[in-house]
N, C-alpha and C. Protein backbone atom coordinates (compact mmCIF):
# COMPACT_ATOMS: atom_id res chain seq x y z
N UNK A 1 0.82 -1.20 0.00
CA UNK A 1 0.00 0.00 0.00
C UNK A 1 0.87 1.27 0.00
N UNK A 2 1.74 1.30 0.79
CA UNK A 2 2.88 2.06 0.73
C UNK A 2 3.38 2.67 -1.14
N UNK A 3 3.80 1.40 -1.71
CA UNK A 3 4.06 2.28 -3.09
C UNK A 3 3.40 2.57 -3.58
N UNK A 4 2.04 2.04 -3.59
CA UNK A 4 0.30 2.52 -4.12
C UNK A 4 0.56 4.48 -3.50
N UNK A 5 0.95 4.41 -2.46
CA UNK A 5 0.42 6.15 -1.55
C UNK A 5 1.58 6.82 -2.44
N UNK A 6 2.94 6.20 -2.47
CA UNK A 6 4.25 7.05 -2.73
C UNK A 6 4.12 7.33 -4.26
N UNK A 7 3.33 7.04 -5.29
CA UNK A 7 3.49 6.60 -6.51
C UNK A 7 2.16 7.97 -6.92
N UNK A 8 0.83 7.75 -6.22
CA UNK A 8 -0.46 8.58 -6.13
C UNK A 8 0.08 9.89 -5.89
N UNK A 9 1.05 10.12 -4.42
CA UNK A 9 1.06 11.47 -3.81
C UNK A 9 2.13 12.33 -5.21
N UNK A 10 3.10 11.39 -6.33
CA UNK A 10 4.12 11.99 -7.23
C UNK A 10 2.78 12.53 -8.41
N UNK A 11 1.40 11.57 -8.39
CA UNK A 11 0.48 12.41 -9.88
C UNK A 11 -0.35 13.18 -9.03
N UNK A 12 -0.16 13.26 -8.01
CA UNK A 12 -1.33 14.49 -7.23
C UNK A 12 -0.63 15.59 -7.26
N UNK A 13 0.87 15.39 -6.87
CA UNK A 13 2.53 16.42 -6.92
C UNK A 13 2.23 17.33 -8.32
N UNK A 14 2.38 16.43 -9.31
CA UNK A 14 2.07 17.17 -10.77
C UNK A 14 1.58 17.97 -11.06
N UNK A 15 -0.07 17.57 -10.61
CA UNK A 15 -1.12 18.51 -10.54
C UNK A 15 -1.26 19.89 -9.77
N UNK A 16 -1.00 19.56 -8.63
CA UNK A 16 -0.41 20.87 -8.04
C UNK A 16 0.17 20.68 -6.99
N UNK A 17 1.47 21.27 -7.22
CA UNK A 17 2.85 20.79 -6.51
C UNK A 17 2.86 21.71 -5.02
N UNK A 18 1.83 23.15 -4.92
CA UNK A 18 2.04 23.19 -3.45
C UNK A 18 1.18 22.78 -2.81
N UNK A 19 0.43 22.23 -2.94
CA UNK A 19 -0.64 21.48 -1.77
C UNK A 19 -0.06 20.40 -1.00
N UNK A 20 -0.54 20.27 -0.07
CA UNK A 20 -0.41 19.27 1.10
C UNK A 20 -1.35 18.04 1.39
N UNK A 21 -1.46 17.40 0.16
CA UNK A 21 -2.11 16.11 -0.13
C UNK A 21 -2.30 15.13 1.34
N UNK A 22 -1.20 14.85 1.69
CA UNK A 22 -1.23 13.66 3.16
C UNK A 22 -1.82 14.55 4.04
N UNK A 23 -2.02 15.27 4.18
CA UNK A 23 -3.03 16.17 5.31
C UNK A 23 -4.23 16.05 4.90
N UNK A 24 -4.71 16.00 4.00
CA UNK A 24 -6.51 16.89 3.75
C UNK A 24 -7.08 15.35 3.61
N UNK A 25 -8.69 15.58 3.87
CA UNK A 25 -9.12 14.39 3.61
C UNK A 25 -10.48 15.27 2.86
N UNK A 26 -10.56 16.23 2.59
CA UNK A 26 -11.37 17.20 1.73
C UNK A 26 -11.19 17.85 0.40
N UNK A 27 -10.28 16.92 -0.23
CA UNK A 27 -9.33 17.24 -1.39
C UNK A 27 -10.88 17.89 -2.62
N UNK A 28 -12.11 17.27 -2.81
CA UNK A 28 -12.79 17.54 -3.32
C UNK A 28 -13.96 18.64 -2.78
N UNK A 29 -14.38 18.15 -1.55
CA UNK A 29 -15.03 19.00 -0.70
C UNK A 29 -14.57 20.68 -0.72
N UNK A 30 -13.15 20.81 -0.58
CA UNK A 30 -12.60 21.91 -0.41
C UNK A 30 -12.07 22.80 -2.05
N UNK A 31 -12.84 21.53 -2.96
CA UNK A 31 -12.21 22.31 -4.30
C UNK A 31 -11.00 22.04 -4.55
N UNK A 32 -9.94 21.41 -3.88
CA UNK A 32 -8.59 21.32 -4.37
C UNK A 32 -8.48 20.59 -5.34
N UNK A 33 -9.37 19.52 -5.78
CA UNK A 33 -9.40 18.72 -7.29
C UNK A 33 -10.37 19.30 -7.44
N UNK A 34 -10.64 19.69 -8.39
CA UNK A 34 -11.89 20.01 -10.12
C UNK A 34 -12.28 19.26 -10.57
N UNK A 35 -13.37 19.08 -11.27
CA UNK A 35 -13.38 17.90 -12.31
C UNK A 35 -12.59 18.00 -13.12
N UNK A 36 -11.83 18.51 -14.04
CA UNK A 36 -10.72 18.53 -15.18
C UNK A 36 -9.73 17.77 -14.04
N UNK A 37 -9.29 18.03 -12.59
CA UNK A 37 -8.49 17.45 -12.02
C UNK A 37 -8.33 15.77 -11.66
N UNK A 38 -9.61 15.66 -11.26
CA UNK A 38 -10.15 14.13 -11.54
C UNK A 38 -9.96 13.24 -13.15
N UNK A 39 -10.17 14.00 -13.65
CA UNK A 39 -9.97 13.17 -15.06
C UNK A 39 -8.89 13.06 -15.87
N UNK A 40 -7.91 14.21 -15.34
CA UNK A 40 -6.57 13.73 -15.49
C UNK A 40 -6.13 12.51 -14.07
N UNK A 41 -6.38 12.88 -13.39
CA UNK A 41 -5.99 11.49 -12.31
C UNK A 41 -6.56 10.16 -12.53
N UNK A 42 -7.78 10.51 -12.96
CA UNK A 42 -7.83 8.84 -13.15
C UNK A 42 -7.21 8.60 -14.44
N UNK A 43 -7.08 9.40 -15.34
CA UNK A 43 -6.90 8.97 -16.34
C UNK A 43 -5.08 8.24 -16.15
N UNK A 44 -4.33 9.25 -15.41
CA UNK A 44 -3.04 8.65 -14.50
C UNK A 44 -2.67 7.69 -13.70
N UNK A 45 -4.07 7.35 -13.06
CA UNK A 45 -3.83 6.52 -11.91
C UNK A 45 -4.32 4.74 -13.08
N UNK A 46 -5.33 4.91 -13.83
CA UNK A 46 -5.49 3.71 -14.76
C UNK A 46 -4.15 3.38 -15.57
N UNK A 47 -3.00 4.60 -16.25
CA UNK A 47 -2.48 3.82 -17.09
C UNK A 47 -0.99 3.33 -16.01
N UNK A 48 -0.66 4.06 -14.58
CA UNK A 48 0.43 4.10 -13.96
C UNK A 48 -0.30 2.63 -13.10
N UNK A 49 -0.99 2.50 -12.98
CA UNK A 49 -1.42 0.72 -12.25
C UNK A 49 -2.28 -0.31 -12.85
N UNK A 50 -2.55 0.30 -14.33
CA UNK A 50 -3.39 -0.77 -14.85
C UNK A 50 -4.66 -1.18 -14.75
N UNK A 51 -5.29 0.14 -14.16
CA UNK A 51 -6.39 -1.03 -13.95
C UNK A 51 -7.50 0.49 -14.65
N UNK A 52 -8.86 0.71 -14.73
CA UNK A 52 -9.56 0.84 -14.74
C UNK A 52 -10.89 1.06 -13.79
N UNK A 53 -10.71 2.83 -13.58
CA UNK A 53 -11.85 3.13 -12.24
C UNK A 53 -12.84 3.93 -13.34
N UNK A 54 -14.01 2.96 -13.01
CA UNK A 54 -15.23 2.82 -14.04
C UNK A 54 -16.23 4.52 -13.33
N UNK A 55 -17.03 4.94 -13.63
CA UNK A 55 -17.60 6.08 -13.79
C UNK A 55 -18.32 6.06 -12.43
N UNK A 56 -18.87 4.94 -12.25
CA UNK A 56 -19.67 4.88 -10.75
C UNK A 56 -19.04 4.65 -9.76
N UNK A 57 -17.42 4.33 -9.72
CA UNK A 57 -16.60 4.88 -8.40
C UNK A 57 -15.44 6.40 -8.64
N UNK A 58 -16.02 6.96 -9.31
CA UNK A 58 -15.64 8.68 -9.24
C UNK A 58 -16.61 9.15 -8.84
N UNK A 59 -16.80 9.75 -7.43
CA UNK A 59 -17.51 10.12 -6.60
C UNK A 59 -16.62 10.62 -5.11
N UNK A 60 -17.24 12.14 -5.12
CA UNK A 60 -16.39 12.29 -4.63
C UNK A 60 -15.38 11.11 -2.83
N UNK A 61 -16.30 10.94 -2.27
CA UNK A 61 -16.04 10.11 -1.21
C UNK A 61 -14.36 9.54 -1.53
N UNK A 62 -14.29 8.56 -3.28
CA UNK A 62 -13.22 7.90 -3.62
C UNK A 62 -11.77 8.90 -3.72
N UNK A 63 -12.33 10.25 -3.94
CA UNK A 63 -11.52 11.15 -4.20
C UNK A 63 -10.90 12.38 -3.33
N UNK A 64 -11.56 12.54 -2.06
CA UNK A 64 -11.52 13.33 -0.81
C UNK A 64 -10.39 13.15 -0.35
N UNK A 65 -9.59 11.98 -0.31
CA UNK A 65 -8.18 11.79 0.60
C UNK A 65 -6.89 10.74 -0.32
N UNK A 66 -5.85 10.88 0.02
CA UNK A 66 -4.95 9.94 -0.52
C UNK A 66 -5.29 8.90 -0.01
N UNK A 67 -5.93 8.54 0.98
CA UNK A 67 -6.31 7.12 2.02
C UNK A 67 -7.37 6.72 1.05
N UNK A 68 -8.40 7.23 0.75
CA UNK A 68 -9.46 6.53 -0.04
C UNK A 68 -9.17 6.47 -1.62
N UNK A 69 -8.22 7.28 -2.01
CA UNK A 69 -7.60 6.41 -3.35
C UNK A 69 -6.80 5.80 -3.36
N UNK A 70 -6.11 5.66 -2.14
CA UNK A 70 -5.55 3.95 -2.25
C UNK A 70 -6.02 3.05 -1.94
N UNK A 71 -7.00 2.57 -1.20
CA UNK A 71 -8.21 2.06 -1.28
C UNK A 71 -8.74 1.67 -2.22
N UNK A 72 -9.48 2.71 -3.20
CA UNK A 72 -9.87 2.20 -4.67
C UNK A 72 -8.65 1.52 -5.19
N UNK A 73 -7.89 1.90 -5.22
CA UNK A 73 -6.83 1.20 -6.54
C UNK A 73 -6.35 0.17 -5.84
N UNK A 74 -6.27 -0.13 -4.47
CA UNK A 74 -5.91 -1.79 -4.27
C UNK A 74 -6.83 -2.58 -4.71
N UNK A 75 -8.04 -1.73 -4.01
CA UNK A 75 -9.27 -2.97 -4.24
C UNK A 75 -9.71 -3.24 -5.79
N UNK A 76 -9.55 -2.59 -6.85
CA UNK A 76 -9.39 -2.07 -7.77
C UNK A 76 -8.24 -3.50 -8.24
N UNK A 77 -7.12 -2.92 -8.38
CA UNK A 77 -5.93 -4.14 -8.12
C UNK A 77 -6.71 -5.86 -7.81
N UNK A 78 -6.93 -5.85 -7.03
CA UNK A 78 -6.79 -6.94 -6.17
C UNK A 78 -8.35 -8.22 -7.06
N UNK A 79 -9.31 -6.76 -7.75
CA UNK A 79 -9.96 -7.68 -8.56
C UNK A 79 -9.75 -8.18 -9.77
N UNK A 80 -8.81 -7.96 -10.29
CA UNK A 80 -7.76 -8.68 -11.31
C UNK A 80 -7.25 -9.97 -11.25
């Protein structure tokens, strides 16, 4: 889970490099992702782990914290 968080926090970095990602668990709530921001991330997070996060788990809940998108993408992972 560890390189799942270290790997997420370098395409969240990209997006915008001064925020403080491992702190917030309101990343959407608070506006810090957009939708244009989300759809470059998943679109990052599908081709950097392979897998495919389908339309009905982009919401925000999946997207609020680095904890709950690593979450999706293990569990995500793990149904492969």
């Amino acid at each position: 889970m560890e390189e799942i968080k270290s790997t997420l926090l370098e395409i969240l970095s990209e997006l915008h490099p001064d925020e403080d990602f491992e702190g917030c668990d309101t990343l959407v709530d608070s506006k810090i992702l957009d939708s244009f921001d989300i759809i470059s991330l998943v679109s990052e997070i599908n081709d950097e782990f392979e897998i495919v996060i389908s339309a009905d788990k982009i919401v925000p809940q999946n997207f609020n914290s680095v904890e709950a998108l690593c979450e999706l993408i293990q569990s995500l992972m793990d149904e492969d």
